[in-house]
Each structure stands twice: as structure tokens, then as C-alpha cells.
XYZ file of C-alpha atoms in Angstrom:
375
model
C -0.329 -0.227 -0.075
C 1.465 3.411 -0.923
C 2.060 5.485 2.211
C 1.757 9.636 2.437
C 3.221 9.577 5.907
C 6.799 10.051 5.281
C 6.259 13.300 2.743
C 3.749 14.091 5.110
C 6.001 14.744 8.145
C 8.998 16.178 6.082
C 6.391 19.153 4.354
C 4.093 19.772 7.778
C 7.694 20.445 9.476
C 8.846 22.662 6.152
C 5.053 24.738 6.949
C 5.935 25.407 10.454
C 9.379 27.095 9.947
C 9.427 31.026 8.531
C 10.684 30.475 4.694
C 13.550 32.958 3.921
C 13.223 35.526 1.550
C 15.300 37.114 -1.161
C 18.237 35.457 -2.367
C 18.439 32.862 0.648
C 14.286 31.813 -0.474
C 15.947 31.548 -3.982
C 18.455 29.115 -2.487
C 15.653 27.443 -0.401
C 13.654 26.594 -3.206
C 16.754 25.376 -5.484
C 17.779 22.961 -2.915
C 14.243 21.711 -2.337
C 13.447 21.753 -5.724
C 16.477 19.040 -6.349
C 15.353 17.123 -3.437
C 11.551 17.074 -5.143
C 13.152 15.902 -8.620
C 11.657 19.304 -9.695
C 8.240 18.356 -9.524
C 7.137 22.154 -10.331
C 8.251 23.232 -13.456
C 6.999 26.133 -15.970
C 5.235 23.463 -17.987
C 1.687 24.105 -17.707
C 1.157 19.949 -18.599
C 2.830 19.053 -15.402
C -1.328 19.360 -14.113
C -2.548 16.628 -16.871
C -4.052 13.527 -16.013
C -4.360 10.382 -18.306
C -7.047 8.099 -18.684
C -9.380 7.883 -15.498
C -10.569 4.860 -16.267
C -7.042 3.510 -15.879
C -6.986 2.577 -12.740
C -3.170 2.395 -12.521
C -2.535 5.678 -14.345
C -5.609 7.299 -12.371
C -3.276 6.366 -9.252
C 0.029 7.579 -10.320
C -1.559 10.582 -11.305
C -2.989 11.189 -8.241
C -0.007 10.540 -6.173
C 2.189 12.541 -8.123
C -0.413 15.412 -8.138
C -0.371 15.266 -4.271
C 2.833 15.182 -4.229
C 3.432 18.525 -6.325
C 0.596 20.393 -3.735
C 2.394 18.866 -0.738
C 6.087 20.588 -2.330
C 4.268 24.164 -2.846
C 2.913 23.735 0.815
C 5.366 25.855 2.569
C 5.615 28.457 -0.785
C 1.667 29.218 0.001
C 2.434 29.256 4.051
C 4.777 32.112 3.199
C 2.729 34.139 1.414
C -0.206 33.534 4.086
C -2.149 30.756 3.531
C -2.298 27.346 4.937
C -3.388 24.851 2.288
C -5.734 21.859 3.760
C -3.968 18.420 4.465
C -4.733 14.910 4.170
C -6.774 13.823 6.888
C -4.994 10.547 7.054
C -1.925 10.731 5.367
C -1.196 7.166 4.301
C -4.201 7.112 2.807
C -4.139 8.109 -0.717
C -8.034 8.937 -1.053
C -8.293 10.205 2.444
C -10.259 13.743 2.595
C -8.651 17.155 3.049
C -9.041 18.963 6.146
C -8.229 22.494 7.029
C -4.873 22.816 9.029
C -5.595 25.814 11.089
C -8.548 27.055 12.621
C -11.022 28.738 11.461
C -11.727 32.488 11.628
C -14.174 33.309 14.431
C -15.417 36.442 12.917
C -18.520 37.095 10.589
C -17.435 36.803 6.563
C -17.901 39.589 4.402
C -17.943 39.322 1.130
C -16.196 38.756 -0.460
C -15.721 35.409 1.619
C -18.559 32.611 2.208
C -21.292 32.712 4.860
C -20.203 29.919 7.106
C -23.392 27.843 7.637
C -21.765 24.863 9.144
C -20.914 24.022 13.122
C -17.302 22.360 12.718
C -14.167 22.150 10.595
C -15.314 18.821 9.861
C -18.016 19.852 7.780
C -15.486 21.909 5.876
C -14.057 18.394 4.818
C -13.594 17.791 0.929
C -12.154 15.800 -1.450
C -9.250 16.271 -3.947
C -11.063 16.283 -7.014
C -9.275 18.621 -9.472
C -6.044 18.588 -10.282
C -5.567 21.926 -10.460
C -6.945 22.892 -7.298
C -6.504 22.630 -3.702
C -8.384 24.467 -0.776
C -6.500 26.663 1.971
C -7.353 29.227 4.984
C -5.286 32.696 5.217
C -3.441 33.755 7.921
C -6.811 35.550 9.007
C -8.604 31.990 9.130
C -11.091 32.475 6.052
C -11.380 29.938 3.473
C -9.908 30.568 0.168
C -9.200 28.407 -3.401
C -5.706 28.275 -4.865
C -6.130 27.304 -8.285
C -3.626 26.500 -10.742
C -4.568 28.555 -14.180
C -1.355 29.198 -16.334
C 2.176 28.523 -17.083
C 4.522 31.493 -18.597
C 2.513 31.744 -21.607
C -1.272 33.404 -20.748
C -3.854 30.792 -20.483
C -7.513 31.169 -21.539
C -8.594 31.828 -17.852
C -5.921 34.000 -17.267
C -6.638 36.120 -19.768
C -10.451 36.167 -18.748
C -10.016 36.855 -15.165
C -7.539 39.879 -16.265
C -10.470 41.405 -17.888
C -13.096 40.553 -15.650
C -11.285 41.770 -13.105
C -9.760 44.958 -14.549
C -10.502 48.320 -13.264
C -13.446 49.129 -15.645
C -15.360 45.628 -14.550
C -14.424 44.511 -11.425
C -17.282 46.424 -9.374
C -19.939 45.802 -12.011
C -22.864 44.931 -10.264
C -23.665 42.881 -13.203
C -20.621 41.039 -12.927
C -21.447 37.566 -11.377
C -18.031 35.987 -12.041
C -16.078 34.773 -8.832
C -13.464 37.232 -7.239
C -9.865 37.209 -6.895
C -8.057 37.976 -4.201
C -4.489 37.400 -5.475
C -2.190 36.277 -8.065
C 0.941 33.681 -6.946
C 3.077 33.257 -8.997
C 5.702 30.071 -8.609
C 8.397 29.368 -11.412
C 6.589 30.371 -14.294
C 3.201 28.613 -12.976
C 0.589 30.981 -12.013
C -2.019 30.803 -9.367
C -4.949 32.480 -8.372
C -6.444 32.683 -5.212
C -10.359 33.034 -4.595
C -12.795 32.666 -1.856
C -14.222 29.381 -1.450
C -17.765 28.955 -2.104
C -20.607 26.246 -2.476
C -22.038 24.915 -5.443
C -25.252 27.023 -5.930
C -27.572 24.450 -5.408
C -25.864 22.819 -2.518
C -28.774 24.296 -0.066
C -32.539 23.853 -1.274
C -34.770 26.473 -2.491
C -37.031 27.397 0.169
C -39.687 29.886 -2.285
C -39.995 30.982 -5.446
C -38.523 34.645 -5.040
C -35.185 32.657 -4.330
C -35.082 30.266 -7.256
C -36.537 33.788 -9.471
C -33.450 35.699 -8.241
C -30.760 32.288 -8.498
C -31.983 32.386 -12.486
C -31.616 36.173 -12.713
C -27.775 36.589 -11.789
C -26.746 33.401 -13.947
C -28.627 35.201 -17.099
C -27.298 38.869 -16.033
C -24.028 37.337 -15.762
C -23.571 35.405 -18.915
C -25.256 38.838 -20.704
C -22.336 40.527 -19.601
C -19.513 38.192 -19.780
C -21.062 38.517 -23.798
C -21.776 42.083 -23.650
C -17.562 42.245 -22.983
C -16.538 39.537 -25.914
C -15.815 36.949 -23.311
C -17.472 33.237 -24.004
C -17.548 31.081 -20.853
C -17.493 27.832 -22.645
C -18.064 25.549 -19.952
C -21.397 26.144 -17.877
C -22.331 23.369 -15.779
C -24.013 23.232 -12.366
C -20.999 22.494 -11.133
C -19.567 26.011 -12.289
C -22.289 28.268 -10.569
C -21.090 29.224 -6.985
C -22.795 30.845 -4.363
C -21.144 32.781 -1.273
C -21.856 30.297 1.646
C -20.468 27.295 3.101
C -22.927 24.557 3.630
C -22.742 21.452 5.093
C -23.237 18.273 2.719
C -26.207 15.728 3.147
C -24.436 12.147 4.252
C -27.301 10.521 2.073
C -29.454 11.670 -0.805
C -32.525 10.879 1.642
C -30.923 13.421 4.426
C -33.029 16.651 4.654
C -30.658 19.562 3.508
C -30.799 23.277 4.670
C -33.146 25.752 3.539
C -33.861 29.433 3.859
C -29.702 30.605 3.503
C -30.831 32.636 0.271
C -31.224 35.891 1.453
C -31.411 38.903 -0.753
C -28.153 39.639 -0.807
C -27.173 36.251 -1.395
C -24.633 36.608 -3.948
C -23.842 33.852 -6.932
C -20.937 33.629 -9.422
C -19.724 31.526 -12.479
C -16.226 29.763 -11.994
C -13.720 27.984 -14.377
C -12.876 29.834 -17.247
C -10.975 26.769 -18.656
C -12.500 26.829 -21.850
C -13.188 30.313 -22.383
C -12.710 32.462 -25.377
C -11.894 35.971 -24.791
C -12.225 38.507 -27.910
C -13.970 38.831 -31.491
C -13.446 36.045 -33.277
C -16.113 33.299 -35.562
C -15.074 30.791 -32.748
C -16.959 33.547 -30.136
C -19.910 33.704 -31.873
C -20.107 29.913 -31.841
C -19.454 29.809 -28.058
C -22.010 32.369 -26.874
C -24.974 30.252 -28.544
C -22.929 27.543 -26.347
C -23.085 29.197 -23.447
C -27.327 30.431 -23.979
C -27.747 26.505 -24.556
C -25.754 25.198 -21.670
C -27.307 27.602 -19.325
C -30.830 26.941 -20.353
C -29.866 23.127 -19.134
C -28.214 24.421 -16.081
C -31.001 26.211 -14.701
C -33.943 24.615 -15.735
C -32.996 21.837 -13.139
C -34.164 23.643 -10.524
C -36.321 26.277 -12.265
C -38.808 24.216 -14.090
C -39.829 23.227 -10.520
C -41.711 26.375 -10.196
C -43.355 25.804 -14.025
C -46.788 26.064 -12.390
C -46.317 29.525 -11.124
C -44.544 30.732 -13.919
C -45.976 28.542 -16.985
C -43.417 30.984 -19.479
C -40.452 29.513 -18.206
C -40.325 26.260 -19.718
C -40.921 27.936 -23.504
C -38.156 30.124 -22.663
C -35.583 27.711 -21.779
C -36.922 25.245 -24.724
C -35.879 28.244 -27.017
C -32.414 29.318 -25.453
C -31.633 25.138 -26.481
C -32.092 25.362 -29.764
C -28.123 26.063 -30.654
C -28.964 25.354 -34.506
C -32.034 27.703 -35.106
C -31.600 31.964 -35.730
C -34.432 32.191 -33.304
C -32.383 31.310 -30.471
C -32.638 34.524 -28.244
C -29.278 36.235 -27.142
C -27.978 36.023 -23.778
C -28.950 39.701 -23.627
C -32.599 38.791 -24.907
C -33.155 36.025 -23.045
C -32.166 37.989 -19.850
C -35.206 40.422 -21.144
C -37.815 37.809 -21.419
C -37.066 36.359 -17.716
C -37.487 39.782 -16.174
C -40.861 40.035 -18.145
C -41.971 36.623 -17.125
C -40.996 37.194 -13.457
C -42.000 41.010 -13.541
C -45.388 39.734 -13.631
C -45.307 38.084 -10.203
C -47.098 39.061 -6.808
C -45.776 39.507 -3.936
C -47.437 36.296 -2.787
C -46.284 34.292 -5.384
C -42.843 35.049 -4.576
C -43.248 33.846 -1.079
C -45.255 30.487 -2.256
C -42.719 27.392 -1.325
C -40.938 24.842 -3.461
C -41.761 21.667 -3.053
C -39.337 20.382 -5.727
C -36.227 19.627 -5.673
C -34.967 19.260 -9.294
C -36.725 18.605 -12.607
C -35.170 16.600 -15.224
C -36.596 15.553 -18.593
C -40.147 16.415 -17.940
C -40.235 15.100 -14.051
C -40.423 16.824 -10.944
C -38.168 15.102 -8.187
C -39.589 16.198 -4.423
C -37.557 16.448 -1.528
C -37.692 13.525 0.381
C -37.679 15.105 3.650
C -38.128 18.422 4.870
C -35.644 21.350 4.830
C -33.921 21.775 7.968
C -34.226 25.943 8.253
C -31.601 28.119 9.575
C -31.126 31.715 10.115
C -29.382 33.585 7.260
C -28.446 37.282 7.501
C -27.274 37.447 4.264
């Protein structure tokens, strides 16, 4: 059985010391890189993986990537970011857990509001080669993501535009905020607040779903206005500024009542983004509109009885090859017209359905657990 314990001990020991700066720091990392057989080069392909269906390839990639993130741990600590660690250093498939305590302060934007009570709820799984969770020196949860080598990637170009002075504070810019950029040996990392998936908690009321849908329609219209196609709009790439405990089983009750009027939503993962005008960008716009409809209807079609016109809108958005497919801006305008007819009583109606798929609504197997949301 492969063991991680020896490397884990050395890495944790290194992270407890003060990494020297200047010339000494350069010497430290030269020696460390040599001792670790140069796990981080300028080549962005170091993050590539092989066939995940080949067990031997999958485990080999996982060992290599876990080792890469362990190698980088003292570097990030020296920059004020404390990466999570393996819960069980001897287990290749262990969960990863916080390495320092959480802040006891109330979180404010751009950091996620916490709805969990202990760090056991903060545990996560190493699911992406590029991504590792951490806490900053104040105990606030963040995400470290390798996004580019020396040649700027699509994602880095998209982030730089979206975080420019002209666009960063635009209220229509529903993309994940960038806290910091960190460069190590030509590898560019972005530091972002750690948010949860936008559908991790139940939608309690019609108004919550209506606000959620509008935020992402507005987000895509904003991207297109500024000549950016996201290219990979999936439910897993839509986030909200809340950290929510995961239900252990699908039949367990989930949290609800966390979607106050100030709750923020954001798109993440711009690896396949197209930036700047081109024929490919126009095709990317159409794909974004289609994919957005497929993502949103998963939850929003649960309220078709209250908003019957929402179904035909999503159907039209999915007509990729049709000239009648609306643009993101047009879809947003139609959506606002549809939802504008809702009364205050409509917005307060409860949503009994959890999701819609292929014409069928799946209802909650257990009542939601309501919590107080101050957002």
C-alpha cells in the first residue's frame, strides 16, 4: 500500500518554519526542488492527467499531483495561505481538512458565510488536479488554483479582463472574485474565496429561485457584452457565497433558508473561455446560452406551475442551430418580463420540488432544515 506519511511529516515540518526571503529564499527553493526531483516546472502540462478509467494511471497521477501540492505547501504558507492537509496521511484517497482554525469573525463579501458548526463540515475531497483549498492567515476559507504557465492561458486572460478596474465592481459581473495572484516558477495561481455550489442548499421559495435564475442570466449577458464566452456552463460551475454542510445521504434533509436578498452567485472555471471577437466567439455565445438553459432548468422548472412561460423560454434557449435562439441579453430581458408579473404572494410560495429532469419533478425526500440567513 502506498504511504504518504513520510512526505507528509517533512512537508508539515517545513511549513512550521519561516521561509527565508530574497537570495536565501531562492537558494531554499533551488535545494528543495532538487531534493523533490523538480515537481513544478514552467510547463503547465504538469497538471495534466491520463485516462481516469485506467486504475493504474489514475493512482499514478494522483500520487504525483498530491506530491506536487505537498511540495508547494511551505511556499503558500510563506505567502499567508495555509493549504488543507490529508486527514489520513497514509491514505491516498483520504479527505482533505483545514490545517489551521477557522476565523471566528462573521464573514463578509467576498468571503462565504459559514453555515457549518465544526471543521468536520469543511472537509472536502481532492477532485481536481488544479485546485486545492486553504485558509488565509486570518482563518478565512480560500481556493488555490493553478491557471496558467508563462504563456497566458484562456482562464488567466478572462480573469484579467473581468477583474480589470473597468469591470471588477460592475454589479452585473457575477464571476468569482479574485483575491490574489501568486507565481511560482512560471506557474500562475489564482486565489479565490471558497464558495459552495449554488444548488447545495434547497430553494425554499419561488423568489429565491427567481433571483438565482436572474443572476446567472445577467452573468452570461455581461460576459457576452464584453466579448467573453465561458464555454463550460454546468451546475458544478455555478457558485454561491455560502459554505453549507453536505448531506451524508441523498435522503437526508438539506439546509434551506440561506438565500437572503443579499446572497451572491458567481460563475467559476474559465479554462475553455474564448476572449475577444472571432467566429469562434459567436459560436461560443450560442453554446453558452444553450448550456445556461440546461443548467437553470434543473431547478427552475420546478416552479413552472407558478411561472408557466419559463419552460418555453428555456426551450428556445436550447435551440442551438436555430436563428431564433435568443441572445443572452434577450433571454435576460424575456426572463425579467416573465418574473415581473409575479406578485408578492407568488414570490413567497414554497418550492416542494428539489429538481426537474426530463419532464419529471423530484420532490424532497425529507423536509428541509431551515437556518437563519442574515445575508
